[in-house]
Amino acid sequence: MTTVQRHTKAEDDQQQPPALHGAALEFVWLELTGKCQLQCTQCYAESGPSGTHGTMSDEDWIRVIDQAVGLGVGMVQFIGGEPMLHPALGTLVEHALDQGVAVEVYSNLVHVPKHLWTILSREGVQLATSWYTDDPGEHAQIVGRPTHRQTLANIQLAQSLGIPLRAGAIRLANDQRIEHGVNQLHTLGVSQVGVDDLRGVGRGAIGAEPDLSALCGQCANGRVAILPDGSVSPCVFSRWDQMHVGNVRRQSLTDIVAGTPLTTIRQELQNHFNTSTAPVGVCDPNGACRPNTPPPGCRPQVPSCLPDRPHPVADPAEQAPARSACEPGICGPGTRHCKPVAPTCLPDKPHPVN
């Protein structure tokens, strides 16, 4: 068993310089690993069976959580890869909870180690998963393995244990049975089901270079992502090298968040989205868009361009409930109403069409 030295918040406050004005965080993605049992066709992190847990030690993750608490973080999301494969997940979840931070574990729910169910049942923990279809065969084509039954069984088990769970339904093609999949989850009692389209990052970029069109416009606004090698990026989607703003193995998270690289990236993103000529949709991309925290309802500028859909068209089935222009909603992997700014082309549509 891995032994981890635990820090108290008071000890970290003594070790860190005072938080600088404007350096506060609300949410942090903790990408524990690049390892996953699956090899999904659209994976923005390019995770798979050959992935690794990276170079972050358990002690490194504990230190980052403590520093995030000092910066005002209210929720962390453990993600991957598949976070259930990381041997220290339970220890890290409990440490975050003990620091008063809410936790979401974003998992494919193919396999949940038995001992983790007790930890996941603690107050302050919620689960999230991606969903594609009610058809096991179609599911296997997307994720690379016949795991529909296992994920479905663990969704049902989480429901029976009273663990809050949301799902992100990801649309990859117009003939995909995504609506049937959403209905299936609703039948099981999963009320929070968002819908998102393919993001042009990682394997989802289909060989193209990543760019800002895959982003929602809220990167680095009160949130950052920490990758398995300790690199810090504005969010889990803005993960290419040019977007890295530091490394928590060599710098404190406090210094990174208050540092010039993140400030510069934040300003560049703001300039880009302020001057974008893409038509504005139902949600101002510069409004509040809080990642991975319910309720849904933030769709930056235009929806993605799917095969056989020549123009970005708002899908009535995806319209947010009537509310103000943009209520803080979820914006992250597999979430509803937070779309990339530019249309994304899927495999059988070689060029973006406006």
Coordinates of C-alpha atoms in Angstrom, one line a residue:
M1 CA 0.0 0.0 0.0
T2 CA 1.3 3.4 -0.9
T3 CA 2.0 5.7 2.1
V4 CA 1.3 9.3 1.6
Q5 CA 2.4 12.1 3.8
R6 CA -0.6 14.3 4.5
H7 CA -0.3 18.1 4.8
T8 CA -2.7 20.2 6.8
K9 CA -4.1 23.4 5.3
A10 CA -2.3 25.4 8.0
E11 CA 1.0 23.9 7.1
D12 CA 0.5 24.7 3.4
D13 CA -0.5 28.3 4.3
Q14 CA 2.8 28.7 6.0
Q15 CA 4.8 27.2 3.1
Q16 CA 3.0 29.3 0.4
P17 CA 3.2 33.0 -0.3
P18 CA -0.1 34.9 0.2
A19 CA -2.5 34.4 -2.7
L20 CA -2.2 37.2 -5.2
H21 CA -5.2 39.2 -6.3
G22 CA -6.9 37.5 -9.2
A23 CA -5.1 34.2 -8.6
A24 CA -8.1 32.4 -7.0
L25 CA -9.4 29.1 -8.5
E26 CA -12.9 27.5 -8.3
F27 CA -12.3 24.1 -10.0
V28 CA -9.4 21.9 -10.9
W29 CA -9.2 18.9 -13.2
L30 CA -6.8 16.3 -11.8
E31 CA -5.9 14.0 -14.7
L32 CA -4.4 11.1 -12.8
T33 CA -3.4 8.9 -15.6
G34 CA -3.3 8.3 -19.3
K35 CA -4.1 4.6 -18.9
C36 CA -7.5 3.3 -19.9
Q37 CA -9.0 -0.1 -20.7
L38 CA -10.7 1.5 -23.7
Q39 CA -9.5 3.3 -26.8
C40 CA -12.4 5.5 -27.7
T41 CA -12.3 6.9 -31.2
Q42 CA -12.9 10.5 -30.0
C43 CA -10.6 10.6 -26.9
Y44 CA -9.2 14.1 -26.5
A45 CA -6.5 12.7 -24.1
E46 CA -5.6 9.9 -26.5
S47 CA -5.8 7.5 -23.6
G48 CA -5.6 3.7 -24.0
P49 CA -4.2 0.5 -22.6
S50 CA -0.6 1.6 -23.3
G51 CA -1.0 4.8 -21.4
T52 CA 0.8 5.4 -18.1
H53 CA 0.2 7.1 -14.7
G54 CA 2.8 9.7 -15.8
T55 CA 5.4 11.1 -13.5
M56 CA 3.3 12.6 -10.7
S57 CA 3.7 10.8 -7.5
D58 CA 1.0 10.3 -4.9
E59 CA 2.7 12.9 -2.7
D60 CA 2.7 15.3 -5.7
W61 CA -1.1 15.0 -6.1
I62 CA -1.6 15.4 -2.3
R63 CA 0.4 18.6 -2.4
V64 CA -1.5 20.0 -5.4
I65 CA -4.8 19.3 -3.7
D66 CA -3.7 21.2 -0.6
Q67 CA -2.5 24.1 -2.7
A68 CA -5.7 24.1 -4.6
V69 CA -7.6 24.4 -1.3
G70 CA -5.5 27.4 -0.4
L71 CA -6.5 29.0 -3.7
G72 CA -10.2 28.6 -2.9
V73 CA -11.1 25.6 -5.0
G74 CA -14.5 24.2 -4.2
M75 CA -14.5 21.1 -6.4
V76 CA -11.9 18.8 -8.0
Q77 CA -12.6 16.3 -10.8
F78 CA -10.4 13.2 -11.0
I79 CA -10.2 12.2 -14.6
G80 CA -8.0 10.3 -17.0
G81 CA -7.5 8.1 -18.9
E82 CA -9.5 6.0 -16.4
P83 CA -9.0 7.3 -12.8
M84 CA -10.3 4.0 -11.3
L85 CA -7.1 2.4 -12.6
H86 CA -4.9 4.7 -10.5
P87 CA -3.9 2.9 -7.2
A88 CA -4.1 6.0 -5.1
L89 CA -7.6 7.2 -6.3
G90 CA -9.3 6.3 -3.0
T91 CA -6.6 8.0 -0.9
L92 CA -6.8 11.2 -3.0
V93 CA -10.6 11.3 -3.0
E94 CA -10.6 11.0 0.8
H95 CA -7.9 13.6 1.2
A96 CA -9.8 16.1 -0.9
L97 CA -13.0 15.4 1.0
D98 CA -11.2 15.8 4.3
Q99 CA -10.0 19.3 3.1
G100 CA -13.7 20.3 2.6
V101 CA -13.6 20.0 -1.2
A102 CA -16.3 18.4 -3.3
V103 CA -15.2 15.6 -5.6
E104 CA -16.3 14.3 -9.0
V105 CA -14.8 11.2 -10.5
Y106 CA -15.2 11.0 -14.2
S107 CA -15.0 7.3 -15.1
N108 CA -15.9 5.0 -17.9
L109 CA -17.4 2.8 -15.2
V110 CA -16.2 -0.4 -16.9
H111 CA -14.6 -1.6 -13.6
V112 CA -14.9 -0.1 -10.1
P113 CA -12.7 -1.8 -7.5
K114 CA -14.9 -3.1 -4.7
H115 CA -13.2 -1.1 -2.0
L116 CA -13.8 2.2 -3.8
W117 CA -17.6 1.9 -3.6
T118 CA -17.5 2.8 0.1
I119 CA -15.4 5.9 -0.6
L120 CA -17.6 6.9 -3.6
S121 CA -20.6 6.7 -1.3
R122 CA -19.3 9.4 1.0
E123 CA -21.1 12.7 1.0
G124 CA -19.5 15.2 -1.3
V125 CA -18.7 12.7 -4.0
Q126 CA -20.4 12.4 -7.4
L127 CA -19.7 10.3 -10.4
A128 CA -19.8 11.2 -14.1
T129 CA -19.5 9.0 -17.2
S130 CA -19.7 9.2 -21.0
W131 CA -22.5 7.5 -22.9
Y132 CA -23.1 7.0 -26.6
T133 CA -25.9 4.6 -27.4
D134 CA -28.3 1.9 -26.1
D135 CA -26.8 -0.5 -28.7
P136 CA -24.0 -2.7 -27.2
G137 CA -22.6 -3.3 -30.7
E138 CA -22.4 0.4 -31.6
H139 CA -20.9 1.1 -28.1
A140 CA -18.2 -1.4 -28.8
Q141 CA -17.3 0.2 -32.1
I142 CA -16.9 3.5 -30.4
V143 CA -14.9 2.5 -27.3
G144 CA -13.0 -0.5 -28.8
R145 CA -14.3 -3.2 -26.5
P146 CA -17.7 -4.8 -25.7
T147 CA -18.1 -3.0 -22.3
H148 CA -21.7 -1.7 -22.6
R149 CA -23.0 -4.2 -20.1
Q150 CA -20.4 -3.5 -17.5
T151 CA -20.8 0.3 -17.6
L152 CA -24.6 -0.1 -17.5
A153 CA -24.4 -2.4 -14.5
N154 CA -22.2 0.1 -12.6
I155 CA -24.5 3.0 -13.4
Q156 CA -27.3 0.9 -11.9
L157 CA -25.2 0.1 -8.8
A158 CA -24.3 3.7 -8.3
Q159 CA -28.0 4.6 -8.5
S160 CA -28.9 2.0 -6.0
L161 CA -26.2 3.3 -3.6
G162 CA -27.5 6.8 -3.9
I163 CA -24.3 8.2 -5.4
P164 CA -25.1 11.3 -7.5
L165 CA -24.3 10.5 -11.1
R166 CA -24.4 12.5 -14.3
A167 CA -23.7 11.4 -17.9
G168 CA -22.4 13.1 -20.9
A169 CA -23.8 11.7 -24.2
I170 CA -21.3 12.3 -27.0
R171 CA -22.6 12.5 -30.5
L172 CA -20.1 11.2 -33.1
A173 CA -22.4 10.7 -36.1
N174 CA -25.9 11.5 -37.2
D175 CA -27.0 7.9 -37.4
Q176 CA -25.8 7.1 -33.9
R177 CA -28.5 6.0 -31.5
I178 CA -27.7 8.8 -29.1
E179 CA -31.3 9.8 -28.4
H180 CA -32.1 6.1 -27.5
G181 CA -29.1 6.1 -25.2
V182 CA -30.2 9.2 -23.4
N183 CA -33.7 7.8 -23.0
Q184 CA -32.2 4.6 -21.6
L185 CA -30.4 6.6 -18.9
H186 CA -33.5 8.5 -18.1
T187 CA -35.3 5.2 -17.7
L188 CA -32.7 4.1 -15.2
G189 CA -33.2 7.3 -13.2
V190 CA -30.2 9.3 -14.4
S191 CA -31.7 12.8 -14.6
Q192 CA -28.6 14.8 -15.5
V193 CA -27.7 13.8 -19.0
G194 CA -25.9 16.3 -21.2
V195 CA -25.2 16.1 -24.9
D196 CA -22.0 17.2 -26.6
D197 CA -20.5 16.8 -30.0
L198 CA -17.0 15.6 -31.0
R199 CA -14.2 17.9 -29.9
G200 CA -11.3 18.5 -32.3
V201 CA -8.6 17.5 -29.8
G202 CA -6.5 14.4 -29.5
R203 CA -8.0 11.5 -31.5
G204 CA -11.0 13.7 -32.0
A205 CA -8.9 16.0 -34.2
I206 CA -8.6 13.2 -36.8
G207 CA -5.0 14.1 -37.6
A208 CA -5.5 17.9 -37.7
E209 CA -3.5 20.3 -35.5
P210 CA -5.5 21.4 -32.5
D211 CA -6.5 25.0 -32.3
L212 CA -8.8 27.3 -30.3
S213 CA -11.9 26.3 -32.3
A214 CA -12.2 23.2 -30.1
L215 CA -12.6 25.4 -26.9
C216 CA -15.6 27.0 -25.3
G217 CA -14.0 30.3 -24.4
Q218 CA -13.9 29.9 -20.6
C219 CA -10.5 28.2 -20.3
A220 CA -8.4 29.5 -17.3
N221 CA -11.3 31.5 -15.8
G222 CA -11.2 30.1 -12.3
R223 CA -10.0 26.7 -13.4
V224 CA -7.0 24.8 -14.6
A225 CA -6.1 21.2 -15.5
I226 CA -3.2 19.3 -14.2
L227 CA -1.9 16.5 -16.4
P228 CA -0.2 13.2 -15.4
D229 CA 3.3 14.7 -16.0
G230 CA 2.4 17.7 -13.8
S231 CA 1.9 20.1 -16.7
V232 CA -0.8 22.7 -16.1
S233 CA -3.1 23.8 -18.9
P234 CA -6.1 26.1 -19.0
C235 CA -8.5 23.1 -19.3
V236 CA -8.4 19.5 -20.2
F237 CA -9.1 20.3 -23.9
S238 CA -6.5 23.0 -24.2
R239 CA -3.7 20.5 -23.6
W240 CA -1.3 20.9 -26.5
D241 CA 2.3 22.1 -25.6
Q242 CA 1.8 25.7 -26.5
M243 CA -1.0 26.0 -24.0
H244 CA 1.1 24.7 -21.0
V245 CA 1.6 27.3 -18.4
G246 CA 3.8 25.6 -15.9
N247 CA 4.5 22.3 -14.1
V248 CA 3.5 21.6 -10.5
R249 CA 6.5 19.2 -10.0
R250 CA 8.8 22.2 -10.3
Q251 CA 6.5 25.1 -9.2
S252 CA 3.8 25.7 -6.7
L253 CA 0.3 25.8 -8.1
T254 CA 0.0 29.2 -6.4
D255 CA 2.9 30.6 -8.4
I256 CA 1.6 29.1 -11.7
V257 CA -1.9 30.5 -11.2
A258 CA -0.6 34.0 -10.5
G259 CA 2.2 33.7 -13.1
T260 CA 2.8 35.5 -16.4
P261 CA 2.3 32.5 -18.7
L262 CA -1.3 31.8 -17.5
T263 CA -2.1 35.5 -17.4
T264 CA -0.9 35.8 -21.0
I265 CA -2.8 32.7 -22.2
R266 CA -6.0 34.0 -20.5
Q267 CA -5.7 37.3 -22.3
E268 CA -5.0 35.7 -25.6
L269 CA -8.1 33.5 -25.2
Q270 CA -10.2 36.5 -24.2
N271 CA -9.0 38.5 -27.2
H272 CA -9.7 35.5 -29.5
F273 CA -13.2 35.0 -28.3
N274 CA -14.0 38.7 -28.1
T275 CA -13.1 39.2 -31.8
S276 CA -14.5 35.9 -33.1
T277 CA -16.8 36.3 -36.1
A278 CA -18.6 33.1 -35.4
P279 CA -22.4 33.6 -34.9
V280 CA -23.4 33.8 -31.3
G281 CA -25.7 31.0 -30.2
V282 CA -27.9 30.7 -27.1
C283 CA -25.1 31.4 -24.7
D284 CA -22.6 34.3 -24.6
P285 CA -19.2 32.5 -24.6
N286 CA -17.8 35.1 -22.3
G287 CA -20.5 34.5 -19.7
A288 CA -20.2 32.2 -16.8
C289 CA -19.5 28.6 -17.8
R290 CA -18.5 26.6 -14.8
P291 CA -16.9 23.3 -15.7
N292 CA -18.5 20.0 -14.7
T293 CA -20.9 21.3 -12.1
P294 CA -24.6 21.0 -12.6
P295 CA -27.0 22.4 -13.9
P296 CA -26.2 22.3 -17.6
G297 CA -26.9 25.3 -19.8
C298 CA -23.8 26.9 -21.4
R299 CA -23.4 26.6 -25.2
P300 CA -20.6 28.7 -26.7
Q301 CA -21.1 30.1 -30.1
V302 CA -22.1 27.4 -32.6
P303 CA -22.7 23.7 -32.5
S304 CA -20.4 21.2 -34.1
C305 CA -20.9 20.1 -37.8
L306 CA -21.8 16.5 -38.0
P307 CA -21.7 14.2 -41.0
D308 CA -24.8 14.9 -43.2
R309 CA -25.4 18.2 -41.3
P310 CA -24.0 20.8 -43.7
H311 CA -24.6 23.8 -41.5
P312 CA -24.5 24.3 -37.8
V313 CA -28.1 23.8 -36.7
A314 CA -29.5 24.0 -33.2
D315 CA -31.0 20.7 -32.3
P316 CA -34.4 21.3 -30.5
A317 CA -33.8 18.2 -28.4
E318 CA -30.7 19.9 -27.0
Q319 CA -32.2 23.3 -26.2
A320 CA -31.6 24.3 -22.6
P321 CA -34.6 24.9 -20.4
A322 CA -35.9 28.5 -20.3
R323 CA -33.6 30.6 -18.1
S324 CA -31.4 33.6 -18.3
A325 CA -28.9 34.0 -21.2
C326 CA -26.4 31.7 -19.5
E327 CA -26.8 30.2 -16.1
P328 CA -23.6 28.8 -14.8
G329 CA -23.6 25.2 -16.1
I330 CA -21.2 22.5 -17.0
C331 CA -18.4 22.7 -19.5
G332 CA -16.2 19.8 -19.8
P333 CA -15.8 16.3 -21.3
G334 CA -19.1 14.9 -22.4
T335 CA -21.2 17.8 -21.2
R336 CA -24.3 19.5 -22.6
H337 CA -24.6 23.0 -24.1
C338 CA -20.9 23.8 -24.1
K339 CA -19.8 23.5 -27.7
P340 CA -16.7 24.4 -29.6
V341 CA -16.7 27.8 -31.3
A342 CA -16.1 26.5 -34.8
P343 CA -17.7 23.5 -36.5
T344 CA -15.9 20.3 -36.1
C345 CA -15.7 17.9 -39.1
L346 CA -16.2 14.2 -38.5
P347 CA -14.6 11.5 -40.7
D348 CA -16.9 11.6 -43.7
K349 CA -16.9 15.4 -43.9
P350 CA -13.4 16.5 -45.0
H351 CA -13.8 20.3 -44.7
P352 CA -15.7 22.5 -42.3
V353 CA -18.8 24.1 -43.8
N354 CA -20.3 27.3 -42.6

